[in-house]
XYZ file of C-alpha atoms in Angstrom:
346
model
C 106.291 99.485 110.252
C 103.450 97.722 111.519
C 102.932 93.889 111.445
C 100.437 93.074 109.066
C 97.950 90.041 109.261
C 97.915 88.986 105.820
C 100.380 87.146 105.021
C 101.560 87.277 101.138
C 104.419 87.583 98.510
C 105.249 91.403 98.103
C 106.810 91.026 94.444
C 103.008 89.081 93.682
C 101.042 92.188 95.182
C 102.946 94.679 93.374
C 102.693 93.393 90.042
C 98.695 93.151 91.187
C 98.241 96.843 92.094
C 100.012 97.779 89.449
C 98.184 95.765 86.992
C 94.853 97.009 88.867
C 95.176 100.114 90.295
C 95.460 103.203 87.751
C 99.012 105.266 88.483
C 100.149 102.614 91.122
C 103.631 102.552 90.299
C 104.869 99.644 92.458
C 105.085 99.153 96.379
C 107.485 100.864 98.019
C 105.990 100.622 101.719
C 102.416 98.906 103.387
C 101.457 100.224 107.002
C 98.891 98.594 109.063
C 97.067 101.659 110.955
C 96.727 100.695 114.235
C 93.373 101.886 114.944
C 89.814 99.984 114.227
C 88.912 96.160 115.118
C 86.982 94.873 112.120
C 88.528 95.155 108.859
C 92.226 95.519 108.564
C 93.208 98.729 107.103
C 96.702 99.798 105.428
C 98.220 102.242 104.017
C 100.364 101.892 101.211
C 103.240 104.039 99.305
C 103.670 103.544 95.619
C 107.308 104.270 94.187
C 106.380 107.718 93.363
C 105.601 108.738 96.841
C 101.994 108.003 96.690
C 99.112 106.999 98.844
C 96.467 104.704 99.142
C 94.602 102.797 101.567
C 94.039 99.615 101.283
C 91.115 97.573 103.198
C 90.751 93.791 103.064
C 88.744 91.152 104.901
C 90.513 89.924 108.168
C 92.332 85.834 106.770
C 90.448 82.952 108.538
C 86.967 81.811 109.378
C 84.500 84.509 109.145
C 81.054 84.656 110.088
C 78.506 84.836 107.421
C 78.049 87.906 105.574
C 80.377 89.738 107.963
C 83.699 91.881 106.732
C 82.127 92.599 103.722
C 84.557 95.006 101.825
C 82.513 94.189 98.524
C 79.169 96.155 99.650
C 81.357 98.743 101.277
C 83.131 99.333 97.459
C 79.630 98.919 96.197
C 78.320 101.535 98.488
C 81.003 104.088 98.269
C 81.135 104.188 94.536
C 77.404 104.910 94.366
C 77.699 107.789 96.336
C 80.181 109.415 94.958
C 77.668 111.678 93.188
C 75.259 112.722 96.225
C 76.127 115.134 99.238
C 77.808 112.825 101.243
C 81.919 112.945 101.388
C 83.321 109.182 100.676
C 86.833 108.273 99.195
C 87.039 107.510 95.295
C 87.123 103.702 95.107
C 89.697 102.622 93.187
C 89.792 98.609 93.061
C 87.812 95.907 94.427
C 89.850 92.170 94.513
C 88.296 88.964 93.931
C 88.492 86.388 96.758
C 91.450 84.962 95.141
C 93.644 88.035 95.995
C 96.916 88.675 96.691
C 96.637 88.451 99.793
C 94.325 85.659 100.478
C 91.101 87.846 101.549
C 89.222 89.853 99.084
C 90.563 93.789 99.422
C 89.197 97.226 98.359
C 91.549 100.234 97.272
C 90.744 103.653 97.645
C 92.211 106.792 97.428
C 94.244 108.103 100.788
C 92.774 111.667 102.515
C 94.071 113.578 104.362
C 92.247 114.791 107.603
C 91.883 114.058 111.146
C 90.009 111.217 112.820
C 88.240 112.059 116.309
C 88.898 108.872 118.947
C 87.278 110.971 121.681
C 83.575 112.354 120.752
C 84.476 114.461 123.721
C 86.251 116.461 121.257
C 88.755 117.592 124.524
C 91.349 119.954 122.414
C 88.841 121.858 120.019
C 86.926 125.034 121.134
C 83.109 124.251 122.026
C 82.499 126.413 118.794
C 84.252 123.876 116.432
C 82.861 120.541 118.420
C 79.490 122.434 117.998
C 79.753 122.594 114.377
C 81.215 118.829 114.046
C 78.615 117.814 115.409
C 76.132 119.472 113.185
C 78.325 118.300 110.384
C 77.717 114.861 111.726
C 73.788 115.126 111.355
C 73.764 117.158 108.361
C 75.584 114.004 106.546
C 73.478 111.571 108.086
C 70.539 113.419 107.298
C 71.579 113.984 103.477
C 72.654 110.164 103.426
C 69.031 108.997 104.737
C 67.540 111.408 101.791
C 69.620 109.618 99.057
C 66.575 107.612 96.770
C 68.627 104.134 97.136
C 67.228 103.361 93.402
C 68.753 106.618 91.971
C 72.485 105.572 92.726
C 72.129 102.179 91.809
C 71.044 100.732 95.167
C 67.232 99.549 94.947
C 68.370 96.041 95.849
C 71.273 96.649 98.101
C 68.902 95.501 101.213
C 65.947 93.147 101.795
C 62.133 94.245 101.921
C 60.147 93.952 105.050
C 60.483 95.204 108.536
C 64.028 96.169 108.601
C 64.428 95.573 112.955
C 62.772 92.124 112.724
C 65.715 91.049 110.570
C 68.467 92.803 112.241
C 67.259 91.594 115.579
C 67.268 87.942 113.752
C 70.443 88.301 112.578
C 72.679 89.699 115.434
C 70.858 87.238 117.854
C 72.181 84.364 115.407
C 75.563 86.534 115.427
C 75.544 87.053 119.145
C 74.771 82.988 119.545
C 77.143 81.848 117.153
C 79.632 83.641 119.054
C 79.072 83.667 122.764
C 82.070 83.930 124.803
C 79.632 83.412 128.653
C 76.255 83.749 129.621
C 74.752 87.047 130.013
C 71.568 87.199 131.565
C 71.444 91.075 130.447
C 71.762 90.087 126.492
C 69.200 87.040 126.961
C 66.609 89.327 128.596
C 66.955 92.452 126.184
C 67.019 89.652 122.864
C 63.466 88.621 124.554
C 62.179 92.063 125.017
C 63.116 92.949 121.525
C 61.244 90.023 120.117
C 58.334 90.792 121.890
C 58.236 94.568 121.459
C 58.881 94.552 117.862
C 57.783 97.891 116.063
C 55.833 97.545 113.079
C 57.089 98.320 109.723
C 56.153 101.798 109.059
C 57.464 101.911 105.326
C 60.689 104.300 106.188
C 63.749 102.452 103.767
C 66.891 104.190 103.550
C 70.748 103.718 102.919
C 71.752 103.389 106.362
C 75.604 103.322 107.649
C 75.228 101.112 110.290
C 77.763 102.537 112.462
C 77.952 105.941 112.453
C 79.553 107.804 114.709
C 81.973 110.395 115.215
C 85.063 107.987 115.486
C 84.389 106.969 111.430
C 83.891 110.079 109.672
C 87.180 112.087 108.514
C 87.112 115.904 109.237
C 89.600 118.468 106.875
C 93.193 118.996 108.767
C 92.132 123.032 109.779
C 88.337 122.910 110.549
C 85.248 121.220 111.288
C 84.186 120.544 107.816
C 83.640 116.528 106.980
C 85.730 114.887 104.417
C 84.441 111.749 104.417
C 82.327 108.622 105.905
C 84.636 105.661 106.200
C 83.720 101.621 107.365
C 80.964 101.249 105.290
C 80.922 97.404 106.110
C 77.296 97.239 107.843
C 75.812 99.338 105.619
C 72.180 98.299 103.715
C 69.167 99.065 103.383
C 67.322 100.046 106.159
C 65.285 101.928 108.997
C 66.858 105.391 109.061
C 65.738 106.016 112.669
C 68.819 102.919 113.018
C 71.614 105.467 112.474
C 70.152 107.836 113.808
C 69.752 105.894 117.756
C 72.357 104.710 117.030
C 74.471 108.097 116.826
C 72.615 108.929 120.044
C 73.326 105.613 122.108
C 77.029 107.621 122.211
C 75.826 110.240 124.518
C 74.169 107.921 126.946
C 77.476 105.838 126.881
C 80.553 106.460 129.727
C 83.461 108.226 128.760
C 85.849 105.600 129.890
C 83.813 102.840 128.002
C 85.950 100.824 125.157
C 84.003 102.883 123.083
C 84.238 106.530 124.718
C 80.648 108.405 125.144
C 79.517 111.727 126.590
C 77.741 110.554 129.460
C 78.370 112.922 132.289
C 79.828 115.709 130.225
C 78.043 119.193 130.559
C 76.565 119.038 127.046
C 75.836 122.838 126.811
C 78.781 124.128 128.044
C 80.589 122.139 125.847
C 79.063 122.726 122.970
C 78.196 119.507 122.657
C 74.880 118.541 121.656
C 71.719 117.249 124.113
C 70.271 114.230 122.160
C 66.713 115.364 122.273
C 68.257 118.700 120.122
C 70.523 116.239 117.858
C 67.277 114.371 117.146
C 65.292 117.367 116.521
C 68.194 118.992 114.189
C 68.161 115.779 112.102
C 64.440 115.701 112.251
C 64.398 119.558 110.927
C 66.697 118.840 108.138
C 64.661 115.683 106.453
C 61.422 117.849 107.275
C 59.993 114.677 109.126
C 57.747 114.111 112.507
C 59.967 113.222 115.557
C 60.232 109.255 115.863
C 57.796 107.517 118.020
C 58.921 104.282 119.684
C 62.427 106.304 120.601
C 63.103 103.601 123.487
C 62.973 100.636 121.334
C 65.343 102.474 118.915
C 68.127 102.770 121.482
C 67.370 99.661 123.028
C 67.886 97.637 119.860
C 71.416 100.181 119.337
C 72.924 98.994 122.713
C 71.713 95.607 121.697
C 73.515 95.468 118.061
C 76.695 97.042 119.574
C 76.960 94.672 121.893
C 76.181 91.564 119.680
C 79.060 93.029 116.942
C 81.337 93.400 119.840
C 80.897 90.183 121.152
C 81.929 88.988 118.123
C 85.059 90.627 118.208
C 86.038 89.505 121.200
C 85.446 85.536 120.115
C 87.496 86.694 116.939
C 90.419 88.329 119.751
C 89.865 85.068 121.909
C 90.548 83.154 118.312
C 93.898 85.021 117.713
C 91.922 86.244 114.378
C 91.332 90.404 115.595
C 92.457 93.184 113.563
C 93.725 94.950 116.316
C 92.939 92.822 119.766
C 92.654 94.787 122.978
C 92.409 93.899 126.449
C 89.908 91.470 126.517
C 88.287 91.785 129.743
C 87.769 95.232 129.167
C 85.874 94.392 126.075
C 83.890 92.181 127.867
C 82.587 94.743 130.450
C 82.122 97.047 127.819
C 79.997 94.190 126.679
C 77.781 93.943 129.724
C 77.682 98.008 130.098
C 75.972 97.408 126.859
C 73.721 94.798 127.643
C 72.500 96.530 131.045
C 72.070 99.821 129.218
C 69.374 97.980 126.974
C 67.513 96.718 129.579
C 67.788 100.087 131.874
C 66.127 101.879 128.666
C 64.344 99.211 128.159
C 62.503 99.691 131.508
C 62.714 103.445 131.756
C 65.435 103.380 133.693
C 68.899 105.525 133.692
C 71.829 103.687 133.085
C-alpha cells in the first residue's frame, strides 16, 4: 500500500463514506496513486470489492484559492450532461472532514492514462486519433453555454489574461524559491503586451493535456477529463496554447513534450494543424495574438510549478520529485516564454 498524507482514524472515515457515499459498504483498503503533484488522489475498496477514487486537498498551509476540490465537484457535476466524458461525482466533504482537508468522491474508471504524449507503444494510427480525441473534447468543452449547466458565475467578468497574469505573478511571488531573471522579464512583457478583451468566455480546464484525460482500456476513444482544479471561466484560446505549449516542450522535460519528434511520421499532430482542427470544429477565425497565448502558457506553468516545488521544499507535496530537476524544468519554462516572446526558437 502506499503511504498516505492525511493522516486520520480509519473506523471515523468509514462510518463517513458510508453515511455519505450511496452503496459504500465500509473500507476495506485506501491506495495513494503515485502519480500527479497537486491534489492527493486515492483509491479506495469498499467491503464488497468496490471502487472509488477519492481526491482531497493536500493537509497544511495552502495558498489562496489553490487545491480547490470544491469547484472541481462543482464543475464535473455540471457536465455530466454535455459531450464531454467526466466521472459521476459522488460526494463533496466539508472542511471539517475526515480527514482534515475537504475531499471529493467519485466514481473509479477504468482506462489508461498516457505519461508520455509521445504515445511510444501505440501505432501512429491510434496516437493520430488520440489526439483528435483530445481537440474534439476541448473543442466541445469551449462550446458548452457556461449558463446552461449551471455555471454563469463560476468565473469573474473582464479580461480573463489580465487576471490570470495578476494572479500567478502574486502566486509565483508568494512562492519564490531564487531569482529568475527569465520569469521577471516575461511577468514584465506580459504586463505590457496585454491583449485586449475580445469578449470570448468559456469553461476552460486549465490544464489540459494529454497526461489528464483517461482513454478506454482497447482504443483511442476518451473516457474522461480528470484534475479539474484550475478550471473557470475563461479565454478559450487558454486551453487551447496551452495544449500546444506541449509540442514546443523537450521530451526529457519534468513534463515530457514532443519537441524534436517527427510529427508526421508519427502521427502526431503539427500545432499549426491541431490549431486549425480545433478552429474547424468551433467554426471560428484562427486566433490572432498566437505568441502572447503561448507566452502567457509557459508563463502559468511555470508559476504553478514553482509553487510545487516551495510546497516539495516545505515537506507538504503530493508526490515530491527531484527537486532540482523541477527547478530546471522551471527555467526551461521561463526561457521558452521569453524565446517566443521575442520570436525566437527555444
Amino acid at each position: 500500500m502506499s503511504q498516505t498524507l492525511h493522516k486520520y482514524d480509519p473506523e471515523r472515515l468509514c462510518t463517513y463514506l458510508q453515511h455519505h457515499v450511496a452503496e459504500f459498504s465500509g473500507l476495506a483498503e485506501i491506495v495513494k496513486f503515485s502519480d500527479g503533484q497537486s491534489n492527493p488522489t486515492y483509491k479506495l475498496t469498499d467491503t464488497a470489492g468496490r471502487h472509488f477514487v477519492l481526491r482531497a486537498k493536500p493537509p497544511g498551509t495552502l495558498l489562496k484559492s489553490a487545491h480547490a476540490v470544491d469547484r472541481e465537484f462543482r464543475v464535473m457535476t455540471a457536465l455530466a450532461t454535455t459531450a464531454v466524458p467526466v466521472p459521476q461525482m459522488l460526494h463533496l466533504s466539508g472542511e471539517d472532514s475526515p480527514l482534515g482537508a475537504q475531499f471529493l468522491v467519485m466514481e473509479h474508471l477504468e482506462g489508461r492514462v498516457f505519461w508520455d504524449p509521445a504515445l511510444p507503444e501505440q501505432s501512429p494510427k491510434f496516437r493520430q486519433d488520440a489526439y483528435h480525441a483530445l481537440v474534439r473534447t476541448l473543442a466541445a468543452l469551449h462550446d458548452v453555454d457556461p449558463q446552461a449547466v449551471g455555471l454563469a458565475d463560476f468565473g469573474k467578468p473582464g479580461n480573463y489574461f489580465s487576471r490570470q497574469v495578476a494572479r500567478w505573478t502574486g502566486q509565483y511571488r508568494a512562492c519564490e524559491t531564487q531569482t529568475r531573471p527569465d520569469m521577471d522579464w516575461t511577468i514584465d512583457w506580459l504586463e505590457r503586451n496585454m491583449v485586449p478583451d475580445d469578449g470570448q468566455t468559456a469553461i476552460v480546464h486549465g490544464d489540459y493535456r494529454l497526461d489528464n484525460v483517461m482513454f478506454d482500456a482497447d482504443t483511442p476513444d476518451m473516457i474522461a477529463v480528470l484534475d479539474w482544479e484550475l478550471s473557470t471561466l475563461g479565454h478559450p484560446f487558454a486551453d487551447l496554447a496551452y495544449q500546444c505549449m506541449g509540442l514546443r516542450l523537450p521530451q526529457d522535460g519534468m513534463i515530457k513534450g514532443l519537441k524534436g519528434i517527427d510529427r508526421t511520421a508519427q502521427g502526431l499532430p503539427e500545432e499549426a494543424e491541431y490549431v486549425a482542427q480545433y478552429c474547424a470544429l468551433r467554426g471560428i477565425a484562427p486566433p490572432e495574438n498566437w505568441a502572447f497565448y503561448m507566452v502567457f502558457s509557459f508563463f502559468r506553468l511555470a508559476a504553478i510549478l514553482e509553487g510545487v516545488l516551495h510546497r516539495a521544499q516545505s515537506g507538504n507535496a503530493s508526490n515530491p520529485r527531484g527537486m532540482d530537476t523541477m527547478s530546471r524544468s522551471i527555467a526551461t519554462l521561463a526561457q521558452a516564454a521569453k524565446h517566443t516572446a521575442q520570436g525566437r526558437v527555444s
